[in-house]
Amino acid sequence: MRLVLAAGATRTAEIEGISAAGATRELMAHTPAIDAEIVAYGRPITGEHVPVSPTGCPTPAVLTRAVREAVGFDLTVVDAGLDAETGAPTVGVDARPGRDVRDPIAVPDADEILATAREFGRALPDDELLIGETIPGGTTTALGVLRALGEDVGVSSSLAENPTDLKRRVVADALAESGVEAGDLAGDPIEAVRRVGDPVLATVAGLAIGAAAAGTSVTLAGGTQLLAAAALVRHSGITLPLSLATTAFVDEDPNVDLDAAAGAFDLDLTVTDPEFERSNHVAMDRYVAGEAKEGVGAGGALALAAEAETPMRAVRGRIEAVYDRLDVGADASASGGSGPEDSGGADGGA
Amino acid sequence: MRLVLAAGATRTAEIEGISAAGATRELMAHTPAIDAEIVAYGRPITGEHVPVSPTGCPTPAVLTRAVREAVGFDLTVVDAGLDAETGAPTVGVDARPGRDVRDPIAVPDADEILATAREFGRALPDDELLIGETIPGGTTTALGVLRALGEDVGVSSSLAENPTDLKRRVVADALAESGVEAGDLAGDPIEAVRRVGDPVLATVAGLAIGAAAAGTSVTLAGGTQLLAAAALVRHSGITLPLSLATTAFVDEDPNVDLDAAAGAFDLDLTVTDPEFERSNHVAMDRYVAGEAKEGVGAGGALALAAEAETPMRAVRGRIEAVYDRLDVGADASASGGSGPEDSGGADGGA
């Protein structure tokens, strides 16, 4: 079992109020790079900054790493347009950070990225793949792609209060600037990503298409961004089996009708509840309050743990251990009060 | 436990007769990239070419992968100047392929590569590291560095008949073209790499220095190229503990006095014998005949297997399984008779 983690950036995350994935623009740019390091090594290695929300909710990379330590799985990080260097080993797909979704063209090389990722997905020798993402601002571009494709699916947020009005305004502007009306790009997934998507969506869709075509069992590991990726696959005319594994936090989100979406995109759905309400550890209580919810493949990782019959109690214990190793408290006090700081990798950081 | 594999290139490998690491120059350039894929995924993924010698001796990447499947360890591939794209995830140290060792300057940015690798080695969170290499032509540059440092240590070869005369002539030319006499660069390891080394030696030395300084237990996993890296560390004035783990094939090589070298560089030496004479499988019998010997961290991986009390019989069984999966026969017949083709990753491919 391998998790392929697509890590990248979109300038959309820099829109005021749309993403809280970092105390500063500079820190936010590092979130996907650090998420990758946490899953790869168990802690950040190119710096001390740990992505946490203003209230101390840690990046879901902590959940994914905890399951990796408990159950064991291979990891391949794909540089799907990272804005910062990462100490995690990466495979390239010639992606650069995406532009602001309101630019007429958000991902100029969407076609090439998708094709390169498809070939890589096809080449991977694994029987089963999880595919996850980390990109601040990613739920907004996911919403843009869903609208362009004409899919009426809501998107989640890493914030307890989803800034849905702002996202809708941004997406309306994005469609207008791109000269696209909702549904115009049904059946044209590459153009949808090029106009109003992000490079991670192109990468995830390409990986899924290539791997599924090679007979690999593909599980999209995440929330509404992965639903957008599934929509891209389906709008490519591909009917091969696809699964989606996410957390109970996404399932409980009133902004998303997960079952309807899974039905619409013919996804075999797995929802895993890590029962964080049984803990009052700081690493978990903000999830219970509705923050973060997903990201960095966490839902897929939790499904793996359940499948391996690892008790959720053991997973929670491991999450505490990973979190404590990160020394978030020291980091939070160092940057305390300087501004919002969020999980970023969490289902879009927006 | 993590294997850090430094994979790179030197134009030295293109000297006629010095390296047989590929049927053609183009294939040779791919050997380290494919070695990395074999250890990462269990088989090449960017093409079908499997590095084997003219007699069918497979790359030692097969041994390393077999132990990885049997025992399990993390892998980080460092792009230490690769000449071809690899599908294995890599960390960069801003290295480019090294020039011909007979150029006045073989590795112009040796200083920066070593510094970047040192910081990466320092940042890795592991308690124990194996550090290995794959670079065709690497034993010749290793000999160059050892001579420049004034160390009288012989070097091994992936060929049963070591072309020692040719190597000595090339190194004599290299020193002359660089304006260096044997021993001139004692105590100046960076200048030794810059004049007559390769980017993998700079990377391995940097990784070892950084990791050892951070308190990590460092094992140099390989043969005489790793001895040259150890010499670079010692000529930096660093007296921290270092181990070297290699195969019985290097230990039995009359060109190398391994015990003397380990003593000279204060290395805790482990030699592991995979008892290939107990097999008559094509994946192993050329090793018994004196080919390949080492490379791609194989000696360190075998030591891990021994430490985990995995019987060598089980390791050999797994080597057969990995080899059979590679479908080398199909590849060999496709390229058969077209010229020499060698393990490359094998202790220098030269």
XYZ file of C-alpha atoms in Angstrom:
700
model
C 0.000 0.000 0.000
C 1.330 3.394 -0.996
C 0.102 6.915 -0.300
C 0.850 9.274 -3.164
C 0.645 12.773 -1.754
C 0.216 15.612 -4.250
C 1.610 18.763 -2.635
C 1.294 22.162 -4.264
C 0.166 25.752 -4.166
C -2.334 28.170 -5.659
C -2.185 31.968 -5.373
C -5.883 31.708 -4.531
C -4.780 31.060 -0.953
C -3.525 34.657 -0.797
C -7.035 36.122 -1.115
C -7.815 37.909 2.162
C -9.964 35.707 4.391
C -10.067 32.700 2.096
C -7.288 30.758 3.742
C -5.800 30.861 7.171
C -3.063 28.403 6.336
C -0.186 30.251 7.915
C 0.622 33.122 10.215
C 2.050 34.992 7.251
C 2.001 34.549 3.506
C 5.534 33.196 3.784
C 4.605 30.566 6.371
C 1.518 29.527 4.387
C 3.715 28.861 1.382
C 5.597 26.334 3.506
C 2.588 24.369 4.757
C 2.440 21.700 2.012
C 6.223 21.288 2.105
C 6.108 20.757 5.862
C 3.080 18.469 5.670
C 5.133 16.270 3.338
C 8.042 16.267 5.787
C 5.794 15.312 8.706
C 4.426 12.287 6.824
C 7.886 11.359 5.513
C 9.962 11.841 8.657
C 7.575 12.334 11.584
C 8.438 16.009 11.963
C 9.437 19.086 9.958
C 13.096 18.963 8.982
C 13.706 22.156 6.997
C 12.462 24.382 9.816
C 10.642 24.363 13.103
C 7.321 25.775 11.887
C 4.426 23.359 12.445
C 1.179 24.192 10.641
C -1.491 24.748 13.305
C -4.676 26.816 13.378
C -5.062 29.953 15.518
C -6.707 27.763 18.136
C -3.922 25.181 17.997
C -5.507 22.611 15.683
C -2.621 20.753 14.078
C -2.364 19.845 10.408
C -3.967 16.494 9.494
C -0.454 15.445 8.445
C -0.211 14.442 12.116
C -3.070 11.945 11.679
C -1.574 10.509 8.512
C 1.862 10.152 10.064
C 0.375 8.525 13.152
C -1.321 5.860 11.050
C 1.875 5.425 9.032
C 3.732 4.681 12.266
C 0.997 2.347 13.493
C 0.235 0.412 10.327
C 3.082 1.160 7.906
C 2.658 2.185 4.283
C 4.912 3.501 1.542
C 4.901 7.180 0.669
C 5.594 9.021 -2.557
C 5.285 12.789 -2.492
C 4.594 14.413 -5.853
C 5.681 18.017 -6.279
C 2.429 19.286 -7.752
C 3.540 22.915 -7.799
C 5.176 23.512 -4.423
C 5.959 27.111 -3.578
C 8.686 26.239 -1.081
C 11.454 23.677 -0.888
C 10.720 20.518 1.032
C 13.090 18.098 2.701
C 10.755 15.246 1.727
C 11.822 13.338 -1.363
C 9.579 14.243 -4.290
C 8.745 13.152 -7.803
C 8.194 15.994 -10.242
C 5.394 16.410 -12.774
C 6.745 19.749 -14.076
C 4.110 21.663 -12.126
C 4.401 25.250 -10.908
C 2.227 26.954 -8.295
C -1.222 27.768 -9.684
C -2.296 31.350 -10.315
C -5.160 33.092 -8.528
C -8.342 31.308 -9.595
C -9.689 34.713 -10.724
C -6.988 35.002 -13.370
C -8.361 34.102 -16.794
C -6.068 31.056 -16.830
C -5.339 29.508 -13.413
C -3.164 26.560 -14.484
C -1.593 27.249 -17.908
C -0.003 23.811 -18.189
C -2.914 21.750 -16.817
C -2.776 19.450 -19.833
C 0.919 18.623 -19.446
C 0.671 18.175 -15.669
C -2.256 15.795 -16.014
C -0.492 13.815 -18.746
C 2.751 13.526 -16.759
C 0.898 12.498 -13.605
C -1.117 9.977 -15.619
C 2.057 8.331 -16.929
C 3.495 8.231 -13.427
C 0.282 6.746 -12.026
C 0.312 4.151 -14.769
C 3.949 3.236 -14.016
C 3.572 2.725 -10.274
C 3.725 -1.007 -9.536
C 1.462 -1.066 -6.486
C -1.743 -3.109 -6.305
C -3.423 -0.417 -4.218
C -2.889 3.324 -4.005
C -4.164 6.061 -1.756
C -3.997 9.493 -3.370
C -4.097 12.554 -1.102
C -3.446 16.280 -1.306
C -2.055 19.259 0.533
C -2.670 22.709 -0.943
C -3.825 25.835 0.925
C -6.808 27.411 -0.807
C -7.692 24.105 -2.424
C -11.377 23.959 -1.517
C -12.001 27.185 -3.426
C -10.402 25.894 -6.625
C -12.273 22.616 -6.055
C -15.517 24.586 -5.964
C -14.478 26.398 -9.131
C -13.854 23.144 -10.978
C -17.113 21.598 -9.754
C -19.051 24.667 -10.948
C -17.288 24.741 -14.321
C -18.165 21.072 -14.770
C -21.761 21.806 -13.781
C -21.651 19.649 -10.663
C -23.775 20.909 -7.777
C -21.572 19.696 -4.929
C -20.699 21.812 -1.914
C -17.203 21.999 -0.484
C -15.906 21.657 3.032
C -13.475 23.892 4.909
C -10.709 23.562 7.447
C -12.410 26.316 9.431
C -15.267 25.581 11.810
C -17.085 28.518 10.143
C -16.837 27.823 6.414
C -16.490 31.170 4.559
C -18.907 29.890 1.916
C -20.165 33.310 0.812
C -16.627 34.497 0.132
C -15.771 31.264 -1.716
C -18.882 31.580 -3.875
C -18.049 35.200 -4.726
C -14.481 34.282 -5.607
C -15.635 31.387 -7.767
C -18.253 33.580 -9.476
C -15.489 36.093 -10.242
C -13.203 33.283 -11.378
C -15.767 31.903 -13.818
C -16.557 35.395 -15.114
C -12.856 36.280 -15.612
C -12.338 32.962 -17.379
C -15.334 33.543 -19.645
C -17.038 30.409 -18.377
C -20.563 29.831 -17.116
C -21.420 27.059 -14.683
C -21.587 23.796 -16.598
C -19.871 25.165 -19.714
C -16.918 22.824 -19.264
C -18.845 19.614 -18.619
C -16.883 16.869 -20.329
C -13.767 19.058 -20.634
C -11.916 18.462 -17.368
C -8.549 19.770 -18.557
C -10.058 23.099 -19.555
C -11.890 23.253 -16.208
C -8.595 22.891 -14.327
C -6.819 25.271 -16.687
C -9.417 28.022 -16.194
C -10.433 27.680 -12.544
C -8.498 24.811 -10.914
C -5.120 24.254 -9.330
C -2.101 22.075 -10.167
C -2.859 19.585 -7.389
C -6.262 18.803 -8.925
C -4.583 18.191 -12.295
C -2.022 15.946 -10.609
C -4.505 13.936 -8.545
C -6.817 13.425 -11.530
C -3.893 12.316 -13.695
C -2.536 9.934 -11.059
C -5.967 8.387 -10.560
C -6.622 7.977 -14.274
C -3.219 6.419 -14.963
C -3.256 4.088 -11.974
C -6.842 2.941 -12.527
C -6.101 2.290 -16.200
C -3.183 0.083 -15.131
C -5.506 -2.008 -12.978
C -4.454 -0.493 -9.666
C -7.104 -0.192 -6.975
C -7.351 3.596 -6.422
C -8.680 5.270 -3.299
C -8.958 9.047 -3.296
C -7.975 9.903 0.258
C -9.640 13.083 1.385
C -12.712 15.257 1.325
C -14.252 17.661 -1.102
C -11.068 18.391 -3.047
C -10.897 14.698 -3.834
C -14.559 14.833 -4.889
C -13.554 17.517 -7.384
C -10.728 15.254 -8.589
C -13.234 12.397 -8.950
C -15.482 14.700 -10.984
C -12.511 15.440 -13.277
C -11.917 11.705 -13.757
C -15.581 11.055 -14.526
C -15.792 14.010 -16.912
C -12.870 12.392 -18.780
C -15.328 9.622 -19.617
C -13.530 7.102 -17.414
C -15.825 4.632 -15.687
C -13.190 2.493 -13.951
C -13.830 1.777 -10.248
C -12.775 4.497 -7.825
C -13.040 4.710 -4.051
C -13.085 7.707 -1.760
C -12.040 7.448 1.876
C -12.612 10.377 4.180
C -13.191 11.252 7.808
C -16.403 11.432 9.784
C -15.699 15.177 10.112
C -16.329 15.672 6.390
C -19.322 13.345 6.493
C -20.839 15.439 9.290
C -20.207 18.737 7.479
C -23.609 20.246 6.550
C -21.974 21.976 3.559
C -21.437 18.643 1.837
C -23.839 15.834 0.919
C -21.147 13.207 0.749
C -23.409 10.275 -0.089
C -25.050 12.160 -2.938
C -21.669 13.178 -4.320
C -20.293 9.659 -4.032
C -23.357 8.446 -5.878
C -23.035 11.097 -8.573
C -19.398 10.199 -9.250
C -19.812 6.438 -8.718
C -17.395 6.288 -5.792
C -17.139 3.477 -3.308
C -17.291 5.547 -0.122
C -15.571 4.799 3.180
C -16.030 7.102 6.160
C -13.833 6.534 9.206
C -14.485 8.047 12.602
C -11.357 8.324 14.772
C -13.596 9.043 17.783
C -11.651 12.110 18.816
C -14.402 13.003 21.283
C -12.939 10.232 23.463
C -9.767 12.291 23.808
C -9.313 15.753 25.201
C -5.816 16.114 23.846
C -5.115 19.427 22.129
C -4.139 17.547 18.959
C -7.682 16.265 18.615
C -10.162 18.521 20.390
C -10.194 21.179 17.661
C -11.281 18.500 15.172
C -14.237 17.737 17.431
C -15.018 21.476 17.326
C -15.225 21.244 13.543
C -11.799 22.427 12.445
C -9.422 20.896 9.889
C -11.612 17.842 9.135
C -9.395 16.318 6.475
C -6.294 16.689 4.342
C -2.880 15.148 3.640
C -4.583 11.807 3.002
C -5.863 11.552 6.589
C -9.211 9.942 5.760
C -7.529 7.288 3.670
C -4.939 6.642 6.350
C -7.650 6.209 8.996
C -9.445 3.770 6.703
C -6.206 1.774 6.434
C -5.942 1.632 10.209
C -9.533 0.411 10.458
C -8.890 -2.186 7.770
C -5.803 -3.398 9.648
C -7.998 -3.680 12.742
C -5.813 -1.218 14.607
C -8.032 0.087 17.406
C -8.804 3.809 17.077
C -7.613 4.105 20.664
C -4.158 3.060 19.500
C -4.330 5.521 16.590
C -5.250 8.326 18.973
C -2.363 7.383 21.230
C -0.027 7.560 18.271
C -1.455 10.940 17.237
C -0.612 12.240 20.706
C 2.916 10.879 20.375
C 3.458 12.467 16.958
C 1.978 15.766 18.116
C 4.070 15.869 21.262
C 7.199 15.192 19.230
C 6.408 18.229 17.072
C 6.712 20.516 20.072
C 3.870 22.682 18.746
C 3.553 24.517 22.027
C 7.056 25.931 21.720
C 6.336 26.949 18.148
C 2.935 28.459 18.988
C 4.407 30.582 21.754
C 7.199 31.701 19.428
C 4.721 32.895 16.812
C 1.818 33.503 19.175
C -0.437 36.421 18.447
C 1.183 37.160 15.115
C -1.860 36.163 13.118
C -3.899 33.251 11.905
C -2.077 30.022 11.341
C -3.888 27.038 9.975
C -3.523 23.487 8.854
C -3.439 24.383 5.196
C -3.178 20.786 4.159
C -6.596 20.446 5.773
C -9.091 20.009 2.986
C -7.907 23.149 1.291
C -6.895 25.348 4.164
C -9.794 27.545 3.197
C 16.287 2.818 10.084
C 16.682 4.758 6.869
C 18.862 4.195 3.813
C 19.926 7.453 2.206
C 20.975 6.617 -1.328
C 23.141 9.181 -3.122
C 22.592 8.708 -6.855
C 24.608 10.600 -9.434
C 26.897 10.656 -12.426
C 30.434 11.459 -13.504
C 31.615 11.852 -17.105
C 34.538 9.671 -16.022
C 32.267 6.703 -16.731
C 32.453 7.571 -20.426
C 36.174 6.794 -20.648
C 36.555 3.788 -22.949
C 36.986 0.610 -20.900
C 36.654 2.216 -17.490
C 32.997 1.436 -16.954
C 30.698 -1.178 -18.371
C 27.634 0.239 -16.680
C 25.334 0.120 -19.669
C 25.038 -1.261 -23.163
C 25.329 2.261 -24.510
C 26.270 5.621 -23.094
C 22.581 6.464 -22.995
C 21.655 3.365 -20.992
C 24.570 3.895 -18.608
C 23.275 7.361 -17.824
C 20.061 5.724 -16.630
C 21.637 3.156 -14.292
C 21.573 5.200 -11.047
C 18.053 6.457 -11.804
C 16.853 2.886 -12.302
C 18.737 1.594 -9.265
C 16.805 4.147 -7.220
C 13.524 2.982 -8.726
C 14.302 -0.661 -7.994
C 14.946 0.082 -4.312
C 11.926 2.423 -4.108
C 9.338 0.388 -6.018
C 10.752 -3.089 -6.567
C 11.264 -2.575 -10.278
C 12.111 0.103 -12.861
C 9.120 2.328 -13.549
C 10.343 4.859 -16.117
C 11.430 2.167 -18.569
C 12.060 -1.516 -18.903
C 15.870 -1.406 -18.887
C 17.354 -3.363 -15.983
C 21.053 -2.780 -15.303
C 22.836 -6.102 -15.770
C 26.391 -7.017 -16.746
C 27.284 -8.611 -20.084
C 27.117 -11.974 -18.330
C 23.751 -11.211 -16.745
C 24.897 -10.107 -13.300
C 22.141 -7.868 -11.979
C 22.664 -4.558 -10.232
C 23.116 -4.824 -6.445
C 19.942 -2.736 -6.216
C 18.273 -6.153 -6.364
C 20.003 -7.186 -3.118
C 19.087 -3.948 -1.383
C 15.470 -4.155 -2.479
C 15.261 -7.780 -1.397
C 16.398 -6.895 2.112
C 14.006 -3.944 2.141
C 11.145 -6.313 1.404
C 12.324 -8.819 3.999
C 13.213 -6.483 6.854
C 11.681 -3.095 6.007
C 13.515 0.215 6.158
C 12.809 3.770 5.031
C 14.452 5.120 1.895
C 15.462 8.617 0.887
C 17.110 9.028 -2.498
C 19.304 12.089 -2.873
C 19.801 13.445 -6.381
C 23.566 13.773 -6.188
C 23.932 14.784 -9.827
C 21.726 12.389 -11.765
C 22.123 12.463 -15.528
C 18.638 11.047 -16.207
C 15.192 11.496 -14.720
C 14.125 8.988 -12.129
C 10.649 7.958 -11.055
C 11.943 7.546 -7.502
C 11.202 10.479 -5.221
C 14.377 12.475 -4.597
C 15.740 15.216 -2.395
C 18.004 17.681 -4.179
C 21.377 19.021 -3.057
C 21.786 21.223 -6.166
C 24.255 18.761 -7.670
C 24.945 18.320 -11.374
C 26.745 15.390 -13.008
C 30.479 15.515 -12.379
C 32.948 16.243 -15.165
C 35.573 13.827 -16.405
C 38.039 13.352 -13.561
C 40.825 14.398 -15.980
C 39.339 17.871 -16.309
C 41.211 20.365 -14.129
C 38.075 20.778 -12.021
C 35.867 17.679 -11.756
C 33.166 19.015 -9.381
C 33.050 22.822 -9.541
C 30.453 23.145 -6.777
C 31.856 20.491 -4.418
C 31.791 22.956 -1.528
C 28.087 23.826 -1.944
C 27.044 20.199 -2.492
C 28.842 19.076 0.632
C 27.362 21.930 2.673
C 23.806 21.253 1.455
C 24.143 17.528 2.081
C 25.584 18.245 5.521
C 22.561 20.362 6.471
C 20.219 17.670 5.173
C 22.088 14.976 7.105
C 21.906 17.106 10.221
C 18.137 17.635 9.786
C 17.182 13.976 9.348
C 15.446 12.785 12.519
C 16.534 9.146 12.415
C 18.556 7.485 15.159
C 20.424 5.363 12.617
C 21.281 5.939 8.970
C 22.750 3.824 6.238
C 24.352 5.886 3.481
C 24.890 4.233 0.087
C 25.749 5.226 -3.476
C 25.086 4.512 -7.105
C 27.342 6.177 -9.687
C 28.942 4.521 -12.715
C 32.676 5.250 -12.823
C 32.700 5.904 -9.092
C 35.635 3.695 -8.129
C 37.948 5.700 -10.390
C 36.983 9.009 -8.790
C 37.259 7.291 -5.397
C 40.829 6.320 -6.291
C 41.493 9.888 -7.394
C 40.305 11.297 -4.087
C 42.234 8.740 -2.043
C 45.449 9.583 -3.964
C 44.905 13.332 -3.633
C 44.461 12.864 0.122
C 47.612 10.733 0.213
C 45.803 7.594 1.325
C 47.274 4.365 0.000
C 44.064 2.364 -0.309
C 43.174 0.247 -3.338
C 39.752 0.269 -4.913
C 37.443 -2.498 -5.937
C 35.569 -2.994 -9.202
C 32.264 -4.346 -10.397
C 34.203 -6.368 -12.947
C 35.752 -9.713 -12.094
C 38.895 -8.399 -13.807
C 39.536 -5.005 -12.226
C 41.014 -2.664 -14.891
C 43.452 -1.339 -12.286
C 46.127 -0.267 -14.756
C 43.653 1.841 -16.688
C 42.266 3.360 -13.499
C 45.755 4.234 -12.272
C 46.611 5.874 -15.593
C 43.384 7.866 -15.568
C 43.960 8.965 -11.987
C 47.580 9.896 -12.767
C 46.300 12.020 -15.669
C 43.571 13.468 -13.456
C 46.041 14.537 -10.781
C 48.414 15.984 -13.404
C 45.628 17.932 -15.152
C 44.457 19.250 -11.782
C 47.983 20.296 -10.812
C 47.958 18.026 -7.800
C 50.471 15.461 -6.584
C 49.499 12.507 -4.448
C 48.988 13.692 -0.886
C 48.928 17.382 -1.798
C 45.335 17.720 -0.631
C 45.661 15.903 2.686
C 43.407 17.773 5.117
C 41.554 19.542 2.281
C 38.735 17.156 1.395
C 36.606 19.694 -0.473
C 39.462 20.552 -2.802
C 40.145 16.840 -3.331
C 36.545 16.271 -4.469
C 36.562 19.458 -6.520
C 39.714 18.472 -8.414
C 39.417 14.691 -8.806
C 36.175 13.472 -7.197
C 32.524 13.196 -8.109
C 29.293 14.744 -6.761
C 28.233 11.534 -5.015
C 31.397 11.555 -2.883
C 30.679 15.183 -1.908
C 27.103 14.236 -1.040
C 27.957 11.114 0.964
C 30.682 12.918 2.909
C 28.319 15.810 3.660
C 25.471 13.535 4.739
C 27.786 11.567 7.022
C 29.304 14.667 8.598
C 25.921 16.305 9.217
C 24.218 13.220 10.557
C 27.119 12.222 12.798
C 27.295 15.765 14.183
C 23.582 15.518 15.066
C 24.236 12.367 17.070
C 22.900 9.944 14.477
C 24.571 6.562 14.238
C 26.031 6.552 10.697
C 26.891 3.451 8.690
C 28.537 3.914 5.319
C 26.921 1.157 3.278
C 29.232 0.008 0.537
C 32.756 -0.754 -0.555
C 35.736 1.266 -1.636
C 33.761 4.335 -2.722
C 32.482 4.548 0.833
C 36.060 4.176 2.078
C 36.907 7.255 0.010
C 33.931 9.059 1.582
C 35.189 8.018 5.029
C 38.624 9.395 4.122
C 36.958 12.720 3.213
C 35.205 12.812 6.592
C 38.422 12.044 8.473
C 40.390 14.604 6.470
C 37.782 17.156 7.611
C 39.160 16.586 11.097
C 35.995 14.859 12.269
C 36.598 12.051 14.747
C 32.966 11.104 15.459
C 32.172 7.367 15.290
C 31.540 5.955 11.820
C 30.749 2.436 10.687
C 31.238 0.765 7.335
C 29.131 -2.213 6.282
C 30.049 -4.085 3.136
C 29.808 -7.477 1.514
C 32.121 -10.452 1.744
C 32.800 -9.925 -1.975
C 34.633 -6.676 -1.245
C 36.368 -8.238 1.732
C 37.682 -11.029 -0.490
C 38.854 -8.622 -3.205
C 42.687 -8.801 -3.347
C 42.767 -5.187 -4.599
C 41.576 -3.924 -1.208
C 42.916 -4.416 2.309
C 39.615 -3.657 3.963
C 40.788 -4.196 7.542
C 43.758 -1.902 7.069
C 41.566 0.786 5.520
C 38.963 0.477 8.271
C 41.764 0.838 10.780
C 43.266 3.833 8.997
C 39.931 5.677 8.938
C 38.735 4.459 12.352
C 35.693 2.656 10.988
C 33.684 0.036 12.827
C 33.669 -2.627 10.100
C 30.874 -5.121 9.385
C 31.273 -7.682 6.603
C 28.227 -9.744 5.654
C 28.347 -12.866 3.530
C 25.061 -13.621 1.775
C 26.394 -17.115 0.959
C 25.524 -16.857 -2.707
C 27.541 -20.013 -3.400
C 24.604 -21.885 -1.866
C 22.460 -20.724 -4.773
C 22.914 -21.313 -8.463
C 20.361 -18.708 -9.444
C 21.489 -16.354 -12.218
C 20.841 -13.387 -9.910
C 23.616 -14.589 -7.619
C 26.104 -16.782 -9.447
C 27.934 -13.887 -11.118
C 28.611 -12.421 -7.680
C 30.269 -15.695 -6.729
C 32.376 -15.309 -9.880
C 33.593 -11.949 -8.589
C 31.334 -9.492 -10.383
C 29.436 -6.506 -8.986
C 30.467 -7.117 -5.349
C 28.710 -4.081 -3.869
C 26.755 -0.927 -4.526
C 23.382 0.746 -3.930
C 23.833 0.174 -0.197
C 23.807 -3.618 -0.567
C 26.416 -4.336 2.113
C 24.552 -2.207 4.626
C 21.241 -3.801 3.749
C 22.702 -7.295 4.207
C 24.063 -6.234 7.588
C 20.557 -5.098 8.547
C 19.162 -8.469 7.566
C 21.799 -10.221 9.667
C 21.064 -7.922 12.599
C 17.338 -8.683 12.294
C 18.257 -12.385 12.364
C 16.696 -12.891 8.953
C 18.328 -16.082 7.658
C 20.468 -15.502 4.557
C 18.489 -18.281 2.943
C 15.374 -16.113 3.215
C 17.293 -13.136 1.803
C 18.434 -15.237 -1.151
C 14.866 -16.379 -1.745
C 13.739 -12.785 -1.785
C 16.569 -11.848 -4.186
C 15.278 -14.507 -6.563
C 11.756 -13.103 -6.264
C 12.875 -9.519 -6.937
C 15.059 -10.628 -9.854
C 12.316 -12.737 -11.418
C 9.910 -9.799 -11.161
C 12.379 -7.649 -13.124
C 12.066 -9.943 -16.134
C 15.747 -9.438 -16.921
C 15.761 -12.270 -19.408
C 13.302 -10.480 -21.671
C 15.379 -7.336 -21.420
C 18.698 -9.134 -21.972
C 17.435 -10.798 -25.115
C 16.092 -7.464 -26.354
C 19.510 -5.816 -25.977
C 21.594 -8.974 -26.262
C 24.916 -8.771 -28.019
C 24.765 -5.029 -28.398
C 27.636 -4.413 -26.038
C 28.707 -4.427 -22.430
C 26.051 -3.738 -19.850
C 26.855 -3.608 -16.197
C 25.529 -2.988 -12.792
C 26.832 0.549 -12.566
C 25.548 0.935 -9.068
C 28.008 -1.809 -8.326
C 30.895 -0.289 -6.435
C 31.480 2.225 -9.175
C 30.588 0.288 -12.271
C 34.222 0.432 -13.170
